[in-house]
Amino acid sequence: MLHWIFPATRQCSELIECYWFIEKTTSQRESFPKLNPDPCAHLILAPTSEPYSYTFDGVVYSGCGSHLLFAHQETTQLDHSKPFVHLGIKLHPSAIYRLALKPDNAEVLDNVKEIDILSLLGVRESVLKRLLKLARHEPLQCVSELEHHLASWVVSAKHDQHSKLTDKVVRALESTPIANLDATLHCSQRTIERSFRRVTDLTLKQYQAMTKLELMLEYLYQRPSSEIDWVDVAYQFGFSDQPHLIRYLKKQIGTTPQKYVSQRGFTIDVYGGVSSE
């Protein structure tokens, strides 16, 4: 399986975190990896006739071609049983709102939406085919050309009081407890919560839980199973004790942490987080 990840350049980094690519050229009947919760949306470029399928808590979202995977608080099952090619754009939490990608009167969280990427970027199908070809053989050139097509779209993005406050909240939450945000940002807790929910469709607690899980799984991924001290992990990530940590992880990933680690059944996923295969 071919894959890569590159960060967005300064030109687009205000709205985009990174670009990623994954291509699978063979069929595999039992290839249904699970994508863990992610507070960021992903705009996924794919051939027009290529099918996709995501399962959220038993509900299947399927379609063909390019699509938008919204932020999801549920572990998502992917269908990677057939060959596919995806060129992805991982967006910052406020980007869906700023780029007007939120559908009217429809659920955003734990959802997928087909996207007419050609109209969105104002390009022909030949451009999409070229980008996918470059992604296979010349990743840096692919990113450069993709950002060229994204430039006018990114520049036109709105940035109102709600998205500005949300961006400040995202940065502050890296080092500030939710209860202290009002003092740090000199804004009422109610105003912070309402703007954040309006922009991201997430509560502050949902966002914090999702980012904490992502950081924890990346931490586990980087260490051999023999070096993982679960008591230390619990302390480092703010759990009262080891049993609390284990219950939390079992609920989130559907198996015991020890089994998860011993099987080494996880990879840093090109969707921008950690997934279990």
Short mmCIF file of C-alpha atoms in Angstrom, two decimals:
data_model
loop_
_atom_site.label_atom_id
_atom_site.label_comp_id
_atom_site.label_asym_id
_atom_site.label_seq_id
_atom_site.Cartn_x
_atom_site.Cartn_y
_atom_site.Cartn_z
CA MET A 1 0.00 0.00 0.00
CA LEU A 2 1.40 3.35 -1.07
CA HIS A 3 0.87 6.34 1.20
CA TRP A 4 2.34 9.67 2.33
CA ILE A 5 1.53 12.75 4.42
CA PHE A 6 2.82 16.31 3.95
CA PRO A 7 1.94 19.43 5.98
CA ALA A 8 0.24 22.35 4.27
CA THR A 9 2.50 25.21 3.29
CA ARG A 10 2.14 28.68 4.72
CA GLN A 11 -0.08 29.61 1.78
CA CYS A 12 -2.87 27.29 2.94
CA SER A 13 -1.96 26.38 6.53
CA GLU A 14 -4.57 28.71 8.05
CA LEU A 15 -7.30 26.31 6.94
CA ILE A 16 -5.48 23.09 6.08
CA GLU A 17 -3.38 20.93 8.38
CA CYS A 18 -1.96 18.45 5.89
CA TYR A 19 -2.35 16.52 2.65
CA TRP A 20 -2.28 12.74 2.50
CA PHE A 21 -2.41 10.01 -0.07
CA ILE A 22 -3.25 6.32 0.07
CA GLU A 23 -3.60 3.80 -2.72
CA LYS A 24 -4.41 0.12 -2.48
CA THR A 25 -4.03 -1.92 -5.64
CA THR A 26 -5.23 -5.36 -4.50
CA SER A 27 -8.46 -6.81 -3.13
CA GLN A 28 -8.62 -8.23 0.37
CA ARG A 29 -11.91 -9.67 1.62
CA GLU A 30 -11.37 -8.87 5.31
CA SER A 31 -9.90 -5.38 5.08
CA PHE A 32 -12.21 -3.22 7.22
CA PRO A 33 -10.00 -0.92 9.32
CA LYS A 34 -11.46 1.33 12.00
CA LEU A 35 -10.85 5.04 12.01
CA ASN A 36 -10.80 6.54 15.48
CA PRO A 37 -12.61 9.77 16.47
CA ASP A 38 -11.29 12.89 14.77
CA PRO A 39 -12.39 16.52 15.35
CA CYS A 40 -11.20 17.49 11.87
CA ALA A 41 -12.92 16.98 8.53
CA HIS A 42 -11.22 15.50 5.48
CA LEU A 43 -11.91 16.48 1.88
CA ILE A 44 -11.10 13.35 -0.13
CA LEU A 45 -10.37 13.44 -3.86
CA ALA A 46 -11.06 10.18 -5.69
CA PRO A 47 -11.89 8.93 -9.20
CA THR A 48 -15.49 9.73 -10.14
CA SER A 49 -16.66 6.11 -10.33
CA GLU A 50 -14.79 4.81 -7.29
CA PRO A 51 -17.12 3.68 -4.47
CA TYR A 52 -16.60 4.51 -0.78
CA SER A 53 -18.25 3.23 2.39
CA TYR A 54 -18.15 4.37 6.02
CA THR A 55 -20.08 2.80 8.88
CA PHE A 56 -20.94 4.89 11.94
CA ASP A 57 -22.54 2.90 14.76
CA GLY A 58 -24.20 0.48 12.34
CA VAL A 59 -25.31 3.16 9.85
CA VAL A 60 -23.63 2.90 6.44
CA TYR A 61 -22.79 5.99 4.38
CA SER A 62 -21.78 5.12 0.83
CA GLY A 63 -21.37 6.77 -2.54
CA CYS A 64 -18.90 7.29 -5.35
CA GLY A 65 -16.09 9.69 -6.12
CA SER A 66 -14.81 12.66 -4.12
CA HIS A 67 -16.43 13.23 -0.74
CA LEU A 68 -16.23 15.07 2.56
CA LEU A 69 -15.72 13.06 5.73
CA PHE A 70 -16.92 15.30 8.56
CA ALA A 71 -15.60 15.29 12.10
CA HIS A 72 -16.64 12.12 13.86
CA GLN A 73 -16.88 11.25 17.53
CA GLU A 74 -17.71 7.61 16.76
CA THR A 75 -15.14 5.01 15.72
CA THR A 76 -15.75 4.56 11.99
CA GLN A 77 -15.41 1.36 10.00
CA LEU A 78 -13.94 1.76 6.54
CA ASP A 79 -14.26 -0.58 3.58
CA HIS A 80 -10.78 -1.14 2.18
CA SER A 81 -11.56 -4.57 0.72
CA LYS A 82 -11.25 -3.38 -2.89
CA PRO A 83 -8.59 -1.33 -4.68
CA PHE A 84 -8.95 2.42 -4.18
CA VAL A 85 -7.04 5.69 -4.40
CA HIS A 86 -7.60 8.68 -2.11
CA LEU A 87 -5.90 12.07 -2.12
CA GLY A 88 -6.93 13.76 1.11
CA ILE A 89 -6.98 17.25 2.57
CA LYS A 90 -7.17 17.38 6.36
CA LEU A 91 -8.93 20.60 7.38
CA HIS A 92 -8.54 22.55 10.61
CA PRO A 93 -11.59 22.43 12.95
CA SER A 94 -12.95 25.82 11.81
CA ALA A 95 -12.43 25.23 8.07
CA ILE A 96 -15.79 23.59 7.32
CA TYR A 97 -17.55 26.68 8.64
CA ARG A 98 -15.19 29.16 6.99
CA LEU A 99 -15.37 27.45 3.59
CA ALA A 100 -19.17 27.14 3.74
CA LEU A 101 -19.07 23.35 3.45
CA LYS A 102 -21.67 22.73 6.16
CA PRO A 103 -24.90 21.45 4.57
CA ASP A 104 -28.11 23.29 5.44
CA ASN A 105 -30.42 21.56 7.92
CA ALA A 106 -28.36 18.35 7.99
CA GLU A 107 -26.31 16.55 10.58
CA VAL A 108 -22.60 17.21 10.19
CA LEU A 109 -21.02 15.19 12.98
CA ASP A 110 -20.49 11.50 12.08
CA ASN A 111 -21.50 12.05 8.49
CA VAL A 112 -20.19 11.88 4.91
CA LYS A 113 -21.19 14.06 1.96
CA GLU A 114 -20.53 13.60 -1.74
CA ILE A 115 -18.64 16.56 -3.19
CA ASP A 116 -18.46 17.83 -6.77
CA ILE A 117 -14.76 18.52 -6.47
CA LEU A 118 -14.44 19.68 -10.08
CA SER A 119 -16.96 22.50 -9.58
CA LEU A 120 -15.59 23.28 -6.12
CA LEU A 121 -12.07 23.85 -7.42
CA GLY A 122 -13.15 25.08 -10.85
CA VAL A 123 -11.14 22.46 -12.75
CA ARG A 124 -11.71 19.79 -15.39
CA GLU A 125 -11.64 16.05 -14.79
CA SER A 126 -8.25 15.90 -16.48
CA VAL A 127 -6.83 17.98 -13.62
CA LEU A 128 -8.14 15.52 -11.03
CA LYS A 129 -6.59 12.63 -12.97
CA ARG A 130 -3.29 14.49 -13.15
CA LEU A 131 -3.28 15.17 -9.40
CA LEU A 132 -3.88 11.49 -8.63
CA LYS A 133 -1.11 10.47 -11.06
CA LEU A 134 1.31 12.95 -9.51
CA ALA A 135 0.39 11.69 -6.05
CA ARG A 136 1.66 8.23 -7.01
CA HIS A 137 4.97 9.34 -8.46
CA GLU A 138 5.74 12.97 -7.53
CA PRO A 139 4.12 13.81 -4.16
CA LEU A 140 5.70 17.24 -3.73
CA GLN A 141 4.64 18.32 -7.20
CA CYS A 142 1.16 17.00 -6.44
CA VAL A 143 0.94 19.12 -3.28
CA SER A 144 2.23 22.17 -5.13
CA GLU A 145 -0.36 21.88 -7.90
CA LEU A 146 -3.14 21.04 -5.46
CA GLU A 147 -2.39 24.16 -3.43
CA HIS A 148 -2.39 26.20 -6.65
CA HIS A 149 -5.95 25.04 -7.35
CA LEU A 150 -6.97 25.59 -3.72
CA ALA A 151 -5.51 29.11 -3.46
CA SER A 152 -8.48 31.19 -4.62
CA TRP A 153 -10.91 29.05 -2.62
CA VAL A 154 -8.85 29.46 0.54
CA VAL A 155 -8.42 33.21 0.06
CA SER A 156 -12.19 33.69 -0.24
CA ALA A 157 -12.91 31.91 3.06
CA LYS A 158 -14.80 34.02 5.59
CA HIS A 159 -13.34 34.71 9.01
CA ASP A 160 -15.91 36.17 11.37
CA GLN A 161 -16.01 36.59 15.14
CA HIS A 162 -17.11 33.00 15.67
CA SER A 163 -14.34 31.37 13.63
CA LYS A 164 -11.71 33.72 15.06
CA LEU A 165 -12.74 32.81 18.59
CA THR A 166 -12.82 29.10 17.71
CA ASP A 167 -9.25 29.24 16.39
CA LYS A 168 -8.15 30.88 19.63
CA VAL A 169 -9.93 28.17 21.63
CA VAL A 170 -8.22 25.37 19.69
CA ARG A 171 -4.81 26.88 20.40
CA ALA A 172 -5.63 27.57 24.05
CA LEU A 173 -6.89 24.05 24.74
CA GLU A 174 -3.39 22.69 24.12
CA SER A 175 -2.38 24.03 27.53
CA THR A 176 -5.50 25.43 29.22
CA PRO A 177 -8.33 23.55 31.01
CA ILE A 178 -11.83 24.25 29.70
CA ALA A 179 -12.79 25.87 33.00
CA ASN A 180 -10.03 28.48 32.58
CA LEU A 181 -10.74 29.47 28.99
CA ASP A 182 -12.84 32.48 29.94
CA ALA A 183 -9.97 34.03 31.88
CA THR A 184 -7.40 33.17 29.21
CA LEU A 185 -9.45 34.50 26.30
CA HIS A 186 -11.18 37.32 28.22
CA CYS A 187 -14.57 36.10 27.09
CA SER A 188 -17.52 34.49 28.87
CA GLN A 189 -17.67 30.71 28.98
CA ARG A 190 -21.12 30.80 27.40
CA THR A 191 -19.90 32.87 24.44
CA ILE A 192 -16.93 30.55 23.96
CA GLU A 193 -19.09 27.42 24.01
CA ARG A 194 -21.73 28.85 21.64
CA SER A 195 -19.21 30.06 19.04
CA PHE A 196 -17.23 26.83 19.20
CA ARG A 197 -20.37 24.71 18.77
CA ARG A 198 -21.61 26.92 15.93
CA VAL A 199 -18.35 26.56 14.00
CA THR A 200 -17.39 22.93 14.71
CA ASP A 201 -20.67 21.24 15.75
CA LEU A 202 -18.72 19.92 18.74
CA THR A 203 -18.88 20.83 22.40
CA LEU A 204 -15.62 21.77 24.09
CA LYS A 205 -15.68 18.49 26.05
CA GLN A 206 -16.22 16.43 22.88
CA TYR A 207 -13.34 18.15 21.14
CA GLN A 208 -11.02 17.75 24.12
CA ALA A 209 -11.87 14.05 24.49
CA MET A 210 -11.22 13.38 20.80
CA THR A 211 -7.87 15.15 20.75
CA LYS A 212 -6.79 13.44 23.98
CA LEU A 213 -7.57 10.02 22.52
CA GLU A 214 -5.60 10.82 19.37
CA LEU A 215 -2.57 11.91 21.39
CA MET A 216 -2.78 8.82 23.59
CA LEU A 217 -2.91 6.39 20.69
CA GLU A 218 0.00 8.12 18.99
CA TYR A 219 1.93 7.82 22.28
CA LEU A 220 1.21 4.07 22.43
CA TYR A 221 2.09 3.61 18.77
CA GLN A 222 5.56 5.05 19.31
CA ARG A 223 6.49 2.56 22.06
CA PRO A 224 7.12 -1.20 22.12
CA SER A 225 4.51 -3.04 24.19
CA SER A 226 7.19 -4.09 26.70
CA GLU A 227 7.92 -0.44 27.50
CA ILE A 228 4.36 0.70 28.15
CA ASP A 229 3.63 1.38 31.82
CA TRP A 230 -0.16 1.70 32.06
CA VAL A 231 -0.01 3.44 35.44
CA ASP A 232 2.29 6.06 33.94
CA VAL A 233 0.07 6.42 30.86
CA ALA A 234 -2.97 6.95 33.11
CA TYR A 235 -1.15 9.65 35.08
CA GLN A 236 0.23 11.37 31.98
CA PHE A 237 -3.18 11.65 30.30
CA GLY A 238 -5.14 12.77 33.34
CA PHE A 239 -6.92 9.57 34.48
CA SER A 240 -7.44 8.88 38.18
CA ASP A 241 -5.97 5.37 37.95
CA GLN A 242 -5.16 2.51 35.60
CA PRO A 243 -8.62 0.85 35.72
CA HIS A 244 -10.21 4.18 34.73
CA LEU A 245 -7.86 4.44 31.74
CA ILE A 246 -8.55 0.85 30.67
CA ARG A 247 -12.33 1.31 30.85
CA TYR A 248 -12.06 4.48 28.81
CA LEU A 249 -9.92 2.94 26.07
CA LYS A 250 -12.03 -0.21 25.90
CA LYS A 251 -15.13 1.92 25.33
CA GLN A 252 -13.39 3.98 22.64
CA ILE A 253 -11.59 1.30 20.61
CA GLY A 254 -13.77 -1.74 21.31
CA THR A 255 -11.11 -3.97 22.87
CA THR A 256 -8.81 -4.04 25.88
CA PRO A 257 -5.76 -1.76 25.64
CA GLN A 258 -3.40 -4.65 26.34
CA LYS A 259 -4.83 -6.69 23.47
CA TYR A 260 -4.79 -3.65 21.22
CA VAL A 261 -1.09 -3.12 21.91
CA SER A 262 0.03 -6.76 21.93
CA GLN A 263 -1.47 -7.36 18.50
CA ARG A 264 0.17 -4.24 17.15
CA GLY A 265 -3.09 -3.87 15.25
CA PHE A 266 -2.81 -0.17 14.69
CA THR A 267 -1.06 2.18 12.32
CA ILE A 268 -0.66 5.92 12.02
CA ASP A 269 -3.47 6.39 9.54
CA VAL A 270 -3.15 8.71 6.57
CA TYR A 271 -6.51 10.24 7.40
CA GLY A 272 -4.49 12.19 9.93
CA GLY A 273 -4.87 10.15 13.12
CA VAL A 274 -4.52 6.63 14.36
CA SER A 275 -6.63 3.77 13.11
CA SER A 276 -6.88 0.11 14.00
CA GLU A 277 -6.67 -2.42 11.18
#
